[in-house]
Short mmCIF file of C-alpha atoms in Angstrom, two decimals:
data_model
loop_
_atom_site.label_atom_id
_atom_site.label_comp_id
_atom_site.label_asym_id
_atom_site.label_seq_id
_atom_site.Cartn_x
_atom_site.Cartn_y
_atom_site.Cartn_z
CA MET A 2 -18.57 -107.29 19.27
CA LYS A 3 -15.06 -106.10 18.37
CA ALA A 4 -16.17 -104.96 14.91
CA HIS A 5 -19.14 -103.27 16.32
CA SER A 6 -17.07 -101.40 18.92
CA SER A 7 -14.43 -100.36 16.26
CA ARG A 8 -17.20 -99.02 13.93
CA ARG A 9 -18.90 -97.18 16.74
CA THR A 10 -15.69 -95.47 18.01
CA THR A 11 -14.50 -94.46 14.56
CA SER A 12 -17.86 -93.13 13.46
CA SER A 13 -18.40 -91.16 16.70
CA ALA A 14 -15.02 -89.54 16.65
CA SER A 15 -15.22 -88.43 12.99
CA ILE A 16 -18.86 -87.24 12.95
CA GLU A 17 -19.42 -83.49 12.66
CA LEU A 18 -22.19 -82.42 15.05
CA PRO A 19 -24.77 -79.89 14.00
CA LYS A 20 -24.02 -76.42 15.31
CA PHE A 21 -26.77 -74.30 17.10
CA ASP A 22 -26.59 -70.51 16.67
CA PRO A 23 -29.47 -68.72 18.21
CA SER A 24 -28.93 -65.73 15.92
CA SER A 25 -29.29 -67.54 12.61
CA ASP A 26 -31.39 -70.67 13.58
CA ASP A 27 -35.03 -69.69 13.63
CA ARG A 28 -36.27 -73.34 14.42
CA GLY A 29 -35.23 -72.90 18.00
CA ALA A 30 -33.25 -75.24 20.23
CA SER A 31 -35.76 -78.04 20.36
CA LYS A 32 -35.22 -79.24 16.77
CA TRP A 33 -31.48 -79.14 17.33
CA CYS A 34 -31.80 -81.22 20.57
CA ASP A 35 -33.79 -83.75 18.49
CA GLU A 36 -30.79 -84.15 16.14
CA ILE A 37 -28.36 -84.55 19.02
CA GLU A 38 -30.54 -87.20 20.55
CA LYS A 39 -30.71 -89.09 17.32
CA LEU A 40 -26.84 -89.12 17.17
CA GLY A 41 -26.60 -90.17 20.82
CA ALA A 42 -28.97 -93.07 20.27
CA THR A 43 -26.92 -94.11 17.16
CA PHE A 44 -23.66 -93.95 18.80
CA HIS A 45 -24.75 -95.00 22.36
CA TRP A 46 -23.49 -91.86 24.13
CA LEU A 47 -23.78 -91.74 27.85
CA GLU A 48 -25.83 -88.84 29.28
CA HIS A 49 -22.80 -86.71 30.41
CA GLU A 50 -21.13 -87.31 27.21
CA GLN A 51 -24.15 -86.14 25.16
CA ILE A 52 -24.35 -83.01 27.18
CA SER A 53 -20.58 -82.32 26.60
CA ARG A 54 -20.84 -82.94 22.95
CA ALA A 55 -23.90 -80.73 22.69
CA ALA A 56 -22.22 -77.92 24.56
CA SER A 57 -19.33 -78.03 22.25
CA SER A 58 -21.63 -77.48 19.24
CA LEU A 59 -23.11 -74.30 20.76
CA VAL A 60 -22.25 -71.00 18.90
CA GLY A 61 -22.61 -67.36 19.81
CA GLU A 62 -25.08 -66.37 22.56
CA ALA A 63 -25.78 -69.97 23.37
CA LYS A 64 -22.17 -70.65 24.01
CA GLU A 65 -22.00 -67.73 26.48
CA TRP A 66 -24.94 -69.01 28.25
CA PHE A 67 -23.85 -72.57 28.86
CA PRO A 68 -21.19 -71.66 31.52
CA LEU A 69 -23.79 -69.64 33.37
CA TRP A 70 -26.17 -72.68 33.48
CA GLN A 71 -26.04 -73.92 37.05
CA PRO A 72 -28.95 -76.49 37.59
CA THR A 73 -29.55 -78.58 40.62
CA GLU A 74 -28.81 -81.75 38.53
CA LYS A 75 -26.94 -81.86 35.33
CA SER A 76 -28.96 -84.14 33.12
CA TRP A 77 -29.82 -84.17 29.50
CA GLU A 78 -33.54 -83.69 30.20
CA ASN A 79 -32.79 -80.55 32.29
CA PHE A 80 -30.46 -79.31 29.61
CA ARG A 81 -32.95 -79.88 26.76
CA THR A 82 -35.82 -78.29 28.83
CA GLU A 83 -33.84 -75.08 29.75
CA ILE A 84 -32.21 -74.42 26.34
CA SER A 85 -35.55 -75.12 24.59
CA ASN A 86 -37.25 -72.60 26.76
CA MET A 87 -34.56 -70.01 26.24
CA TYR A 88 -34.48 -70.44 22.56
CA PRO A 89 -37.95 -71.16 21.20
CA PRO A 90 -38.74 -70.95 17.51
CA LYS A 91 -38.78 -67.40 16.18
CA ARG A 92 -42.02 -66.71 14.37
CA ASN A 93 -41.96 -62.86 14.54
CA LEU A 94 -39.72 -60.05 15.55
CA HIS A 95 -41.17 -59.83 19.15
CA GLU A 96 -40.00 -63.33 19.84
CA LYS A 97 -36.34 -62.46 19.18
CA PHE A 98 -36.31 -61.09 22.67
CA ARG A 99 -36.20 -64.21 24.67
CA LYS A 100 -35.25 -65.44 28.07
CA ALA A 101 -31.65 -65.88 27.08
CA SER A 102 -31.04 -62.07 26.98
CA LEU A 103 -31.50 -62.25 30.76
CA TYR A 104 -28.21 -64.15 31.06
CA VAL A 105 -26.21 -62.40 28.44
CA SER A 106 -27.38 -58.66 28.15
CA GLY A 107 -24.82 -56.45 26.50
CA ASP A 108 -26.74 -53.46 25.51
CA ALA A 109 -29.99 -51.51 25.95
CA SER A 110 -31.63 -53.66 23.21
CA SER A 111 -31.59 -56.69 25.46
CA TYR A 112 -34.83 -58.33 26.76
CA ASN A 113 -34.39 -57.29 30.34
CA ILE A 114 -33.70 -53.59 29.58
CA ARG A 115 -36.62 -53.35 27.26
CA THR A 116 -38.96 -55.08 29.68
CA LEU A 117 -37.85 -52.60 32.48
CA THR A 118 -38.36 -49.64 30.14
CA ASP A 119 -41.78 -50.90 29.03
CA ASN A 120 -42.91 -51.39 32.63
CA PHE A 121 -42.58 -47.68 33.64
CA SER A 122 -42.78 -45.87 30.34
CA ALA A 123 -46.33 -47.08 29.75
CA THR A 124 -47.55 -45.18 32.74
CA ILE A 125 -46.08 -41.82 31.65
CA ASN A 126 -48.29 -39.54 29.58
CA LYS A 127 -45.79 -37.70 27.39
CA ASN A 128 -48.35 -35.08 26.38
CA THR A 129 -49.33 -33.99 29.83
CA ASN A 130 -46.89 -31.19 30.41
CA LEU A 131 -46.28 -29.97 26.80
CA GLU A 132 -47.74 -26.53 27.39
CA THR A 133 -45.77 -26.10 30.63
CA ASP A 134 -42.59 -27.31 28.99
CA ARG A 135 -43.03 -24.88 26.03
CA GLN A 136 -43.58 -21.94 28.45
CA LEU A 137 -40.54 -22.84 30.43
CA ALA A 138 -38.44 -23.10 27.30
CA TYR A 139 -39.83 -19.78 25.99
CA ASP A 140 -39.03 -18.02 29.36
CA ARG A 141 -35.62 -19.49 29.27
CA ILE A 142 -34.90 -18.37 25.77
CA GLN A 143 -36.17 -14.80 26.55
CA ARG A 144 -34.04 -14.67 29.70
CA GLN A 145 -30.94 -15.82 27.78
CA ALA A 146 -31.62 -13.43 24.97
CA THR A 147 -31.87 -10.51 27.48
CA LEU A 148 -28.70 -11.43 29.02
CA ALA A 149 -26.87 -11.83 25.74
CA LYS A 150 -28.17 -8.47 24.49
CA GLN A 151 -27.00 -6.72 27.76
CA SER A 152 -23.51 -8.29 27.40
CA PHE A 153 -23.42 -7.23 23.76
CA ASP A 154 -24.53 -3.71 24.51
CA LYS A 155 -21.72 -3.31 27.16
CA LYS A 156 -19.06 -4.30 24.69
CA ARG A 157 -20.11 -2.46 21.63
CA ARG A 158 -19.48 1.27 21.06
CA SER A 159 -22.89 2.85 20.50
CA THR A 160 -22.91 6.68 20.99
CA LYS A 161 -25.63 7.29 18.36
CA ILE A 162 -28.76 8.84 19.81
CA ILE A 163 -31.60 8.65 17.27
CA ASN A 164 -34.97 10.20 17.81
CA VAL A 165 -38.20 10.17 15.83
CA GLY A 166 -38.17 12.70 13.05
CA ASP A 167 -34.35 12.52 12.53
CA PHE A 168 -32.92 12.09 9.11
CA VAL A 169 -30.60 9.16 8.51
CA PHE A 170 -28.85 7.18 5.75
CA HIS A 171 -28.88 3.43 5.26
CA PRO A 172 -26.15 1.35 3.49
CA SER A 173 -27.05 0.35 -0.03
CA GLY A 174 -28.10 -3.33 -0.62
CA ASN A 175 -26.63 -3.33 -4.10
CA SER A 176 -23.67 -5.72 -4.26
CA HIS A 177 -22.47 -4.48 -7.62
CA LEU A 178 -21.61 -0.90 -6.74
CA ALA A 179 -18.77 0.74 -8.63
CA LYS A 180 -15.99 2.63 -6.78
CA LEU A 181 -17.58 5.98 -7.27
CA ASP A 182 -21.26 4.90 -6.71
CA ALA A 183 -23.00 5.98 -3.55
CA LYS A 184 -22.61 3.57 -0.68
CA TYR A 185 -25.66 4.78 1.22
CA GLU A 186 -29.27 5.27 0.39
CA GLY A 187 -31.37 8.13 1.78
CA LEU A 188 -32.44 10.31 3.12
CA PHE A 189 -34.68 8.44 5.44
CA GLU A 190 -36.92 9.86 8.10
CA VAL A 191 -37.27 7.97 11.37
CA LEU A 192 -40.97 7.20 11.92
CA GLN A 193 -40.89 5.24 15.15
CA LEU A 194 -38.55 3.37 17.59
CA LEU A 195 -39.03 -0.51 17.71
CA PRO A 196 -37.82 -3.15 20.28
CA ASN A 197 -34.28 -4.58 20.05
CA ASP A 198 -32.79 -1.38 18.66
CA ARG A 199 -34.86 -1.43 15.50
CA PHE A 200 -36.17 1.67 13.73
CA GLU A 201 -38.90 2.17 11.12
CA LEU A 202 -37.66 4.43 8.50
CA LYS A 203 -39.37 6.05 5.45
CA ASN A 204 -37.60 6.91 2.20
CA LEU A 205 -38.23 10.52 1.38
CA ALA A 206 -37.88 10.03 -2.30
CA THR A 207 -40.07 6.97 -2.69
CA ASN A 208 -42.17 7.08 0.50
CA ARG A 209 -41.38 3.29 1.01
CA LYS A 210 -40.89 2.12 4.60
CA ARG A 211 -38.37 -0.29 5.89
CA ILE A 212 -37.29 -1.61 9.42
CA VAL A 213 -33.55 -1.22 10.03
CA ALA A 214 -31.16 -2.19 12.90
CA LYS A 215 -29.59 0.79 14.87
CA ASP A 216 -26.07 -0.51 13.80
CA MET A 217 -26.87 0.01 10.08
CA ILE A 218 -28.08 3.58 10.42
CA ARG A 219 -25.80 6.53 9.62
CA ILE A 220 -26.93 9.86 11.07
CA TRP A 221 -27.22 12.66 8.66
CA PRO A 222 -24.96 15.48 9.73
CA GLY A 223 -27.38 18.31 9.05
CA GLU A 224 -26.02 19.82 5.90
CA PHE A 225 -28.55 21.47 3.60
CA SER A 226 -31.08 21.52 6.32
CA GLY A 227 -32.49 24.67 4.79
CA VAL A 228 -33.28 22.83 1.61
CA LEU A 229 -35.26 20.20 3.44
CA ALA A 230 -37.10 22.92 5.32
CA GLU A 231 -38.08 24.57 2.05
#
């Protein structure tokens, strides 16, 4: 009896219990409980001792869960049933969201948050009000654009009055102009006034048309008007 007691105490104290980490163990808690029960039977652990040793082997989420476990009776059978239900074997991605997340939910990816989201989001038809939303967005953009233009017009200096039939110049688009090259193209004739201070111009030399902003137009002062009239 003395030798048996000595062998049992020494072996039980030096044995390394299997750890259970829910994040890496896909077999679930049931297989781990089987291993603990085999060790308990080998070393004749009492029930409360077996629960205590098992709790010391929990890792990660399971370790956080154990202090929150408040059963009516702390027995090994209750412990095994509860932890096995919380951490079943993971066969697919969906089963990674388990009952345990109800106890320790740190972010929006936890089981309870996803469940609540799924409950009400499934009843929402996201395509119902698309046309209404688009129209509201368009109206808001137009309103903001009008206000922005009014604010810009108040601050800028714009004393040019341009009418249809006037002759104007337009800055050259050539980026390799020499110092003595002409900086403006023209003459252009104003054909029509367009929205947002735009003008349709026609090049008198080539008869080509272009649309130009008012800020980019230079009014012809009127020299050589007799030449144009001829």
